[in-house]
mmCIF file of C-alpha atoms in Angstrom:
data_model
loop_
_atom_site.group_PDB
_atom_site.id
_atom_site.type_symbol
_atom_site.label_atom_id
_atom_site.label_comp_id
_atom_site.label_asym_id
_atom_site.label_seq_id
_atom_site.Cartn_x
_atom_site.Cartn_y
_atom_site.Cartn_z
ATOM 1 C CA MET A 1 104.491 139.486 178.734
ATOM 2 C CA ILE A 2 100.871 138.725 177.926
ATOM 3 C CA GLY A 3 99.163 141.522 176.004
ATOM 4 C CA THR A 4 96.050 143.316 177.184
ATOM 5 C CA ASP A 5 94.048 142.062 174.211
ATOM 6 C CA VAL A 6 94.921 138.452 175.034
ATOM 7 C CA LEU A 7 93.891 138.907 178.663
ATOM 8 C CA GLU A 8 90.611 140.513 177.632
ATOM 9 C CA GLN A 9 89.866 137.694 175.205
ATOM 10 C CA SER A 10 90.671 135.080 177.855
ATOM 11 C CA ALA A 11 88.506 136.797 180.463
ATOM 12 C CA SER A 12 85.583 137.250 178.075
ATOM 13 C CA GLY A 13 85.961 133.632 176.966
ATOM 14 C CA LEU A 14 85.788 132.462 180.585
ATOM 15 C CA ILE A 15 82.721 134.623 181.238
ATOM 16 C CA SER A 16 81.066 133.217 178.120
ATOM 17 C CA THR A 17 81.754 129.652 179.289
ATOM 18 C CA VAL A 18 80.334 130.364 182.752
ATOM 19 C CA LEU A 19 77.247 131.953 181.217
ATOM 20 C CA GLY A 20 76.799 128.959 178.921
ATOM 21 C CA TRP A 21 76.958 126.335 181.646
ATOM 22 C CA THR A 22 74.807 128.403 184.008
ATOM 23 C CA TYR A 23 71.956 128.815 181.546
ATOM 24 C CA PHE A 24 72.297 125.154 180.558
ATOM 25 C CA VAL A 25 71.822 124.082 184.194
ATOM 26 C CA ALA A 26 68.989 126.583 184.760
ATOM 27 C CA TRP A 27 67.092 125.349 181.712
ATOM 28 C CA SER A 28 67.770 121.686 182.505
ATOM 29 C CA VAL A 29 66.310 121.861 186.025
ATOM 30 C CA SER A 30 63.480 124.274 185.145
ATOM 31 C CA PHE A 31 61.151 121.374 184.282
ATOM 32 C CA TYR A 32 61.208 119.803 187.731
ATOM 33 C CA PRO A 33 59.558 122.375 190.044
ATOM 34 C CA GLN A 34 56.217 121.714 188.318
ATOM 35 C CA ILE A 35 56.619 117.957 188.807
ATOM 36 C CA ILE A 36 57.396 118.478 192.501
ATOM 37 C CA LEU A 37 54.460 120.863 192.939
ATOM 38 C CA ASN A 38 52.047 118.375 191.337
ATOM 39 C CA TYR A 39 53.377 115.622 193.600
ATOM 40 C CA LYS A 40 52.961 117.724 196.748
ATOM 41 C CA ARG A 41 49.425 118.821 195.845
ATOM 42 C CA LYS A 42 48.383 115.412 194.428
ATOM 43 C CA ASN A 43 46.488 117.585 191.974
ATOM 44 C CA VAL A 44 47.097 119.291 188.606
ATOM 45 C CA GLU A 45 44.278 121.849 188.689
ATOM 46 C CA GLY A 46 45.533 125.192 187.420
ATOM 47 C CA LEU A 47 47.843 123.590 184.865
ATOM 48 C CA SER A 48 47.061 123.936 181.161
ATOM 49 C CA ILE A 49 46.802 120.610 179.319
ATOM 50 C CA ASP A 50 47.470 122.399 176.029
ATOM 51 C CA TYR A 51 50.738 123.741 177.433
ATOM 52 C CA LEU A 52 51.778 120.193 178.347
ATOM 53 C CA VAL A 53 50.762 118.842 174.935
ATOM 54 C CA TYR A 54 52.721 121.513 173.065
ATOM 55 C CA ASN A 55 55.728 121.040 175.337
ATOM 56 C CA LEU A 56 55.726 117.257 174.998
ATOM 57 C CA TYR A 57 55.227 117.339 171.235
ATOM 58 C CA GLY A 58 57.845 120.038 170.750
ATOM 59 C CA PHE A 59 60.539 118.325 172.786
ATOM 60 C CA THR A 60 59.811 114.982 171.120
ATOM 61 C CA CYS A 61 60.565 116.629 167.784
ATOM 62 C CA TYR A 62 63.608 118.379 169.250
ATOM 63 C CA ALA A 63 65.020 115.135 170.671
ATOM 64 C CA LEU A 64 64.535 113.388 167.317
ATOM 65 C CA PHE A 65 66.171 116.312 165.498
ATOM 66 C CA ASN A 66 69.215 116.323 167.795
ATOM 67 C CA SER A 67 69.506 112.529 167.660
ATOM 68 C CA ALA A 68 69.495 112.546 163.877
ATOM 69 C CA PHE A 69 72.265 115.137 163.635
ATOM 70 C CA PHE A 70 74.312 113.650 166.465
ATOM 71 C CA PHE A 71 74.220 109.991 165.455
ATOM 72 C CA SER A 72 73.738 110.023 161.665
ATOM 73 C CA SER A 73 76.892 110.661 159.636
ATOM 74 C CA SER A 74 74.879 110.909 156.411
ATOM 75 C CA ILE A 75 72.763 113.770 157.769
ATOM 76 C CA GLY A 76 75.921 115.452 159.070
ATOM 77 C CA ASP A 77 77.540 115.120 155.645
ATOM 78 C CA GLU A 78 74.455 116.546 153.951
ATOM 79 C CA TYR A 79 74.494 119.501 156.348
ATOM 80 C CA ALA A 80 78.153 120.174 155.504
ATOM 81 C CA ARG A 81 77.417 119.938 151.773
ATOM 82 C CA ARG A 82 74.636 122.501 152.031
ATOM 83 C CA ASN A 83 76.553 124.857 154.338
ATOM 84 C CA ASN A 84 79.947 125.363 152.693
ATOM 85 C CA GLY A 85 81.617 122.516 154.582
ATOM 86 C CA HIS A 86 80.639 123.687 158.068
ATOM 87 C CA LYS A 87 79.847 120.976 160.600
ATOM 88 C CA ASN A 88 76.491 120.974 162.367
ATOM 89 C CA LEU A 89 76.449 122.489 165.834
ATOM 90 C CA VAL A 90 74.538 119.744 167.689
ATOM 91 C CA ARG A 91 76.698 118.653 170.625
ATOM 92 C CA PHE A 92 76.297 116.176 173.461
ATOM 93 C CA ASN A 93 74.927 118.821 175.828
ATOM 94 C CA ASP A 94 72.192 119.595 173.263
ATOM 95 C CA LEU A 95 71.353 115.887 173.141
ATOM 96 C CA PHE A 96 71.299 115.614 176.945
ATOM 97 C CA PHE A 97 69.122 118.695 177.305
ATOM 98 C CA SER A 98 66.540 117.451 174.800
ATOM 99 C CA TYR A 99 66.368 113.974 176.384
ATOM 100 C CA ASN A 100 66.123 115.461 179.884
ATOM 101 C CA ALA A 101 63.375 117.838 178.768
ATOM 102 C CA LEU A 102 61.462 115.064 177.019
ATOM 103 C CA ALA A 103 61.635 112.811 180.105
ATOM 104 C CA ALA A 104 60.410 115.629 182.371
ATOM 105 C CA CYS A 105 57.573 116.472 179.964
ATOM 106 C CA LEU A 106 56.506 112.820 179.878
ATOM 107 C CA ILE A 107 56.426 112.690 183.693
ATOM 108 C CA THR A 108 54.438 115.930 183.954
ATOM 109 C CA PHE A 109 51.962 114.824 181.300
ATOM 110 C CA GLY A 110 51.611 111.446 183.007
ATOM 111 C CA GLN A 111 50.775 113.170 186.291
ATOM 112 C CA THR A 112 47.623 114.619 184.684
ATOM 113 C CA PHE A 113 46.254 111.082 184.381
ATOM 114 C CA TYR A 114 47.296 110.012 187.876
ATOM 115 C CA TYR A 115 46.410 113.056 189.974
ATOM 116 C CA LYS A 116 43.082 114.823 190.282
ATOM 117 C CA ARG A 117 42.158 117.374 187.658
ATOM 118 C CA SER A 118 38.990 119.336 186.883
ATOM 119 C CA ALA A 119 36.485 118.153 184.305
ATOM 120 C CA SER A 120 37.319 121.110 182.065
ATOM 121 C CA GLN A 121 41.018 120.235 181.919
ATOM 122 C CA GLU A 122 41.490 118.671 178.507
ATOM 123 C CA SER A 123 43.295 119.494 175.284
ATOM 124 C CA SER A 124 41.571 122.059 173.101
ATOM 125 C CA ARG A 125 40.356 121.561 169.548
ATOM 126 C CA THR A 126 43.049 123.995 168.391
ATOM 127 C CA ALA A 127 45.812 121.874 169.922
ATOM 128 C CA ARG A 128 44.370 118.688 168.421
ATOM 129 C CA VAL A 129 44.087 120.260 164.967
ATOM 130 C CA LEU A 130 47.661 121.574 165.068
ATOM 131 C CA PHE A 131 48.931 118.211 166.269
ATOM 132 C CA GLY A 132 47.038 116.344 163.557
ATOM 133 C CA ALA A 133 48.055 118.729 160.774
ATOM 134 C CA THR A 134 51.763 118.615 161.600
ATOM 135 C CA LEU A 135 51.611 114.836 162.026
ATOM 136 C CA VAL A 136 50.107 114.486 158.551
ATOM 137 C CA GLY A 137 52.831 116.789 157.253
ATOM 138 C CA LEU A 138 55.497 114.675 158.914
ATOM 139 C CA VAL A 139 54.133 111.480 157.365
ATOM 140 C CA GLY A 140 54.094 113.189 153.985
ATOM 141 C CA MET A 141 57.704 114.290 154.434
ATOM 142 C CA LEU A 142 58.741 110.760 155.389
ATOM 143 C CA LEU A 143 57.080 109.334 152.274
ATOM 144 C CA PHE A 144 58.065 111.881 149.637
ATOM 145 C CA ALA A 145 60.937 114.079 150.875
ATOM 146 C CA PRO A 146 64.636 113.440 151.585
ATOM 147 C CA ILE A 147 65.318 112.422 155.173
ATOM 148 C CA TYR A 148 67.390 115.584 155.699
ATOM 149 C CA ASN A 149 64.362 117.764 154.895
ATOM 150 C CA THR A 150 62.185 115.620 157.156
ATOM 151 C CA VAL A 151 64.591 116.150 160.057
ATOM 152 C CA TYR A 152 64.479 119.895 159.521
ATOM 153 C CA PHE A 153 60.688 119.744 159.433
ATOM 154 C CA LEU A 154 60.892 118.425 163.007
ATOM 155 C CA SER A 155 62.827 121.525 164.021
ATOM 156 C CA TYR A 156 60.139 123.776 162.524
ATOM 157 C CA VAL A 157 57.455 121.913 164.472
ATOM 158 C CA LYS A 158 59.489 122.500 167.643
ATOM 159 C CA LEU A 159 59.776 126.203 166.821
ATOM 160 C CA GLY A 160 56.030 126.429 166.285
ATOM 161 C CA CYS A 161 55.292 124.712 169.588
ATOM 162 C CA SER A 162 57.669 127.066 171.387
ATOM 163 C CA MET A 163 55.886 130.078 169.893
ATOM 164 C CA VAL A 164 52.404 129.110 171.104
ATOM 165 C CA LYS A 165 52.851 126.866 174.140
ATOM 166 C CA TYR A 166 52.690 129.590 176.813
ATOM 167 C CA ILE A 167 49.493 131.207 175.504
ATOM 168 C CA PRO A 168 47.055 128.626 176.977
ATOM 169 C CA GLN A 169 48.659 128.819 180.439
ATOM 170 C CA ALA A 170 48.653 132.612 180.449
ATOM 171 C CA TRP A 171 44.969 132.544 179.485
ATOM 172 C CA ILE A 172 44.079 130.051 182.236
ATOM 173 C CA ASN A 173 45.860 132.194 184.843
ATOM 174 C CA TYR A 174 43.933 135.226 183.578
ATOM 175 C CA HIS A 175 40.613 133.384 183.508
ATOM 176 C CA ARG A 176 41.060 131.947 187.039
ATOM 177 C CA LYS A 177 42.648 135.164 188.380
ATOM 178 C CA SER A 178 45.127 132.861 190.099
ATOM 179 C CA THR A 179 48.455 131.111 189.503
ATOM 180 C CA VAL A 180 47.836 128.366 192.071
ATOM 181 C CA GLY A 181 48.882 125.053 190.543
ATOM 182 C CA TRP A 182 51.407 126.694 188.198
ATOM 183 C CA SER A 183 54.986 126.655 189.467
ATOM 184 C CA ILE A 184 56.619 130.081 189.512
ATOM 185 C CA HIS A 185 60.018 128.462 190.139
ATOM 186 C CA ASN A 186 59.810 126.897 186.712
ATOM 187 C CA ILE A 187 59.377 130.382 185.246
ATOM 188 C CA ILE A 188 62.184 131.959 187.286
ATOM 189 C CA LEU A 189 64.632 129.284 186.129
ATOM 190 C CA ASP A 190 63.446 129.581 182.523
ATOM 191 C CA PHE A 191 63.809 133.372 182.664
ATOM 192 C CA THR A 192 67.292 133.046 184.159
ATOM 193 C CA GLY A 193 68.347 130.654 181.416
ATOM 194 C CA GLY A 194 66.884 132.799 178.645
ATOM 195 C CA LEU A 195 68.477 136.001 179.937
ATOM 196 C CA LEU A 196 71.919 134.423 180.370
ATOM 197 C CA SER A 197 71.678 132.817 176.928
ATOM 198 C CA PHE A 198 70.930 136.217 175.403
ATOM 199 C CA LEU A 199 73.847 137.808 177.289
ATOM 200 C CA GLN A 200 76.201 135.081 176.054
ATOM 201 C CA LEU A 201 75.003 135.649 172.485
ATOM 202 C CA ILE A 202 75.788 139.389 172.718
ATOM 203 C CA LEU A 203 79.146 138.736 174.428
ATOM 204 C CA ASP A 204 80.268 136.200 171.818
ATOM 205 C CA ALA A 205 79.268 138.545 169.011
ATOM 206 C CA ALA A 206 81.264 141.373 170.617
ATOM 207 C CA ARG A 207 84.286 139.080 171.059
ATOM 208 C CA SER A 208 84.227 138.210 167.379
ATOM 209 C CA GLY A 209 84.097 141.880 166.449
ATOM 210 C CA ASN A 210 80.820 141.417 164.588
ATOM 211 C CA VAL A 211 77.856 142.419 166.712
ATOM 212 C CA ALA A 212 75.580 141.662 163.765
ATOM 213 C CA GLU A 213 76.178 137.949 164.499
ATOM 214 C CA ALA A 214 73.857 138.289 167.473
ATOM 215 C CA PHE A 215 71.039 138.972 165.029
ATOM 216 C CA GLY A 216 72.184 136.506 162.389
ATOM 217 C CA ASN A 217 69.569 133.954 163.421
ATOM 218 C CA PRO A 218 66.365 136.004 163.791
ATOM 219 C CA VAL A 219 64.212 132.916 164.462
ATOM 220 C CA LYS A 220 66.331 131.782 167.417
ATOM 221 C CA LEU A 221 66.629 135.340 168.712
ATOM 222 C CA GLY A 222 62.902 135.934 168.305
ATOM 223 C CA LEU A 223 61.997 132.751 170.150
ATOM 224 C CA GLY A 224 64.318 133.674 172.995
ATOM 225 C CA LEU A 225 62.733 137.093 173.321
ATOM 226 C CA VAL A 226 59.200 135.625 173.161
ATOM 227 C CA SER A 227 60.096 133.187 175.940
ATOM 228 C CA ILE A 228 61.528 135.972 178.111
ATOM 229 C CA ALA A 229 58.429 138.118 177.461
ATOM 230 C CA PHE A 230 56.086 135.327 178.597
ATOM 231 C CA ASP A 231 58.257 134.657 181.652
ATOM 232 C CA LEU A 232 57.891 138.317 182.603
ATOM 233 C CA LEU A 233 54.128 138.085 182.073
ATOM 234 C CA PHE A 234 53.897 135.023 184.327
ATOM 235 C CA MET A 235 55.916 136.747 187.041
ATOM 236 C CA LEU A 236 53.618 139.768 186.832
ATOM 237 C CA GLN A 237 50.597 137.478 187.103
ATOM 238 C CA HIS A 238 52.052 135.669 190.109
ATOM 239 C CA TYR A 239 53.551 138.531 192.108
ATOM 240 C CA ILE A 240 51.365 141.526 191.164
ATOM 241 C CA PHE A 241 48.088 140.721 189.420
ATOM 242 C CA TYR A 242 46.929 137.537 191.208
ATOM 243 C CA THR A 243 48.458 137.451 194.664
ATOM 244 C CA ASP A 244 45.799 135.312 196.353
ATOM 245 C CA ARG A 245 47.625 132.071 197.223
ATOM 246 C CA TYR A 246 44.576 130.242 198.599
ATOM 247 C CA ASP A 247 44.844 126.615 197.505
ATOM 248 C CA PRO A 248 41.941 124.249 198.293
ATOM 249 C CA GLN A 249 44.402 121.354 198.200
ATOM 250 C CA ASN A 250 46.119 122.731 201.325
ATOM 251 C CA VAL A 251 42.957 123.251 203.394
ATOM 252 C CA GLU A 252 43.284 119.906 205.175
ATOM 253 C CA ALA A 253 46.903 120.571 206.166
ATOM 254 C CA TRP A 254 45.948 124.078 207.296
ATOM 255 C CA SER A 255 43.124 122.659 209.417
ATOM 256 C CA ARG A 256 45.476 120.192 211.082
ATOM 257 C CA ARG A 257 47.765 123.051 212.040
ATOM 258 C CA GLN A 258 44.825 124.971 213.469
ATOM 259 C CA ASP A 259 43.724 121.957 215.532
ATOM 260 C CA THR A 260 47.159 121.500 217.087
ATOM 261 C CA PRO A 261 46.778 122.269 220.833
ATOM 262 C CA GLU A 262 48.725 125.086 222.353
ATOM 263 C CA TYR A 263 50.839 123.984 225.305
ATOM 264 C CA GLY A 264 51.889 127.425 226.377
ATOM 265 C CA PRO A 265 55.311 128.985 226.755
ATOM 266 C CA ILE A 266 58.159 126.582 227.303
ATOM 267 C CA ASP A 267 59.522 128.641 230.176
ATOM 268 C CA GLY A 268 56.571 127.656 232.369
ATOM 269 C CA SER A 269 55.455 131.233 232.949
ATOM 270 C CA ASP A 270 51.803 130.222 232.731
ATOM 271 C CA ARG A 271 52.020 127.617 235.498
ATOM 272 C CA ALA A 272 50.220 128.270 238.726
ATOM 273 C CA SER A 273 52.423 129.509 241.482
ATOM 274 C CA ALA A 274 53.236 126.995 244.180
#
C-alpha cells in the first residue's frame, strides 16, 4: 500500500510541474500582445523606446549566456569545478525561452522604425550611457578575463536591464496620463508567470523540507518581486488611474462606424402599413 507521504510528494511534484509549464507558457507568449497591438494600430506612440532597448539588450545577453552554458562543455566543466561538481541548470526550455524572447524583442524594436512614432520617441541619454558602459566592460572582459567570467558578466548585464527596464514605461504612462499604446495583456501574462514562478519556488522549498531554499538566491527572488511590483503598478495605471481609452489611431474606424446607415429593425416594424 502506498504511504501517505509518498502520495503527498507525488501530488506536490505534479503541482510543481504544472506550475512550471504554466508560467513558462505565460512568459513565452507575453511578448506577443504588444507586437499585435502595434500591428493593429500601425503606430507605436505610447511605447517607451528605452524599455525596448533595455529588453532587447538584456535578452541578447541572456540568450548568449544560455547558449554558452548549453553548448560549451568547457564552460560546463568550469561551472562544475567551481560549484562542488554540480552541473549547471541551463536546460533546453531556458534556451528556447531566451531565443523566443530575443526574436520577439527584435520584432517589437523593428516596428518602431516601420510604424509611426512621435518625434519625442527616442532612446534617452541614460540608456545610451548604460549601453555604452556595459559594452566597453564586455569588450574588456573578452580581452583580459577568462571566458567563463565574461559569460557571467552577460548575466549581470541582463539582471541590470531587468531591474530598470520598466521605469521608463511607467514614467511615460504617468506623464501622458494614459496607457494607450501599451499592451495590458503583456503585463497580465507577465504577472501570471511571475506569480506562478514564485509559488513553485515556495512549493519546491517546502517539498525539500528547507523553506530557506526559497530565499537562497536573493538576486533571482528580488528580481521576481520587482517584476511583480511593476506589473501591479501597470495594472493600477491601466484600470484605475488612467481609464481614458481614447486612441487617435482608432478615430477613422470609429467614424466609419458612425457613418454606417441605419436600416431599421429587421422585423419590418417601421414599414408603412399597406
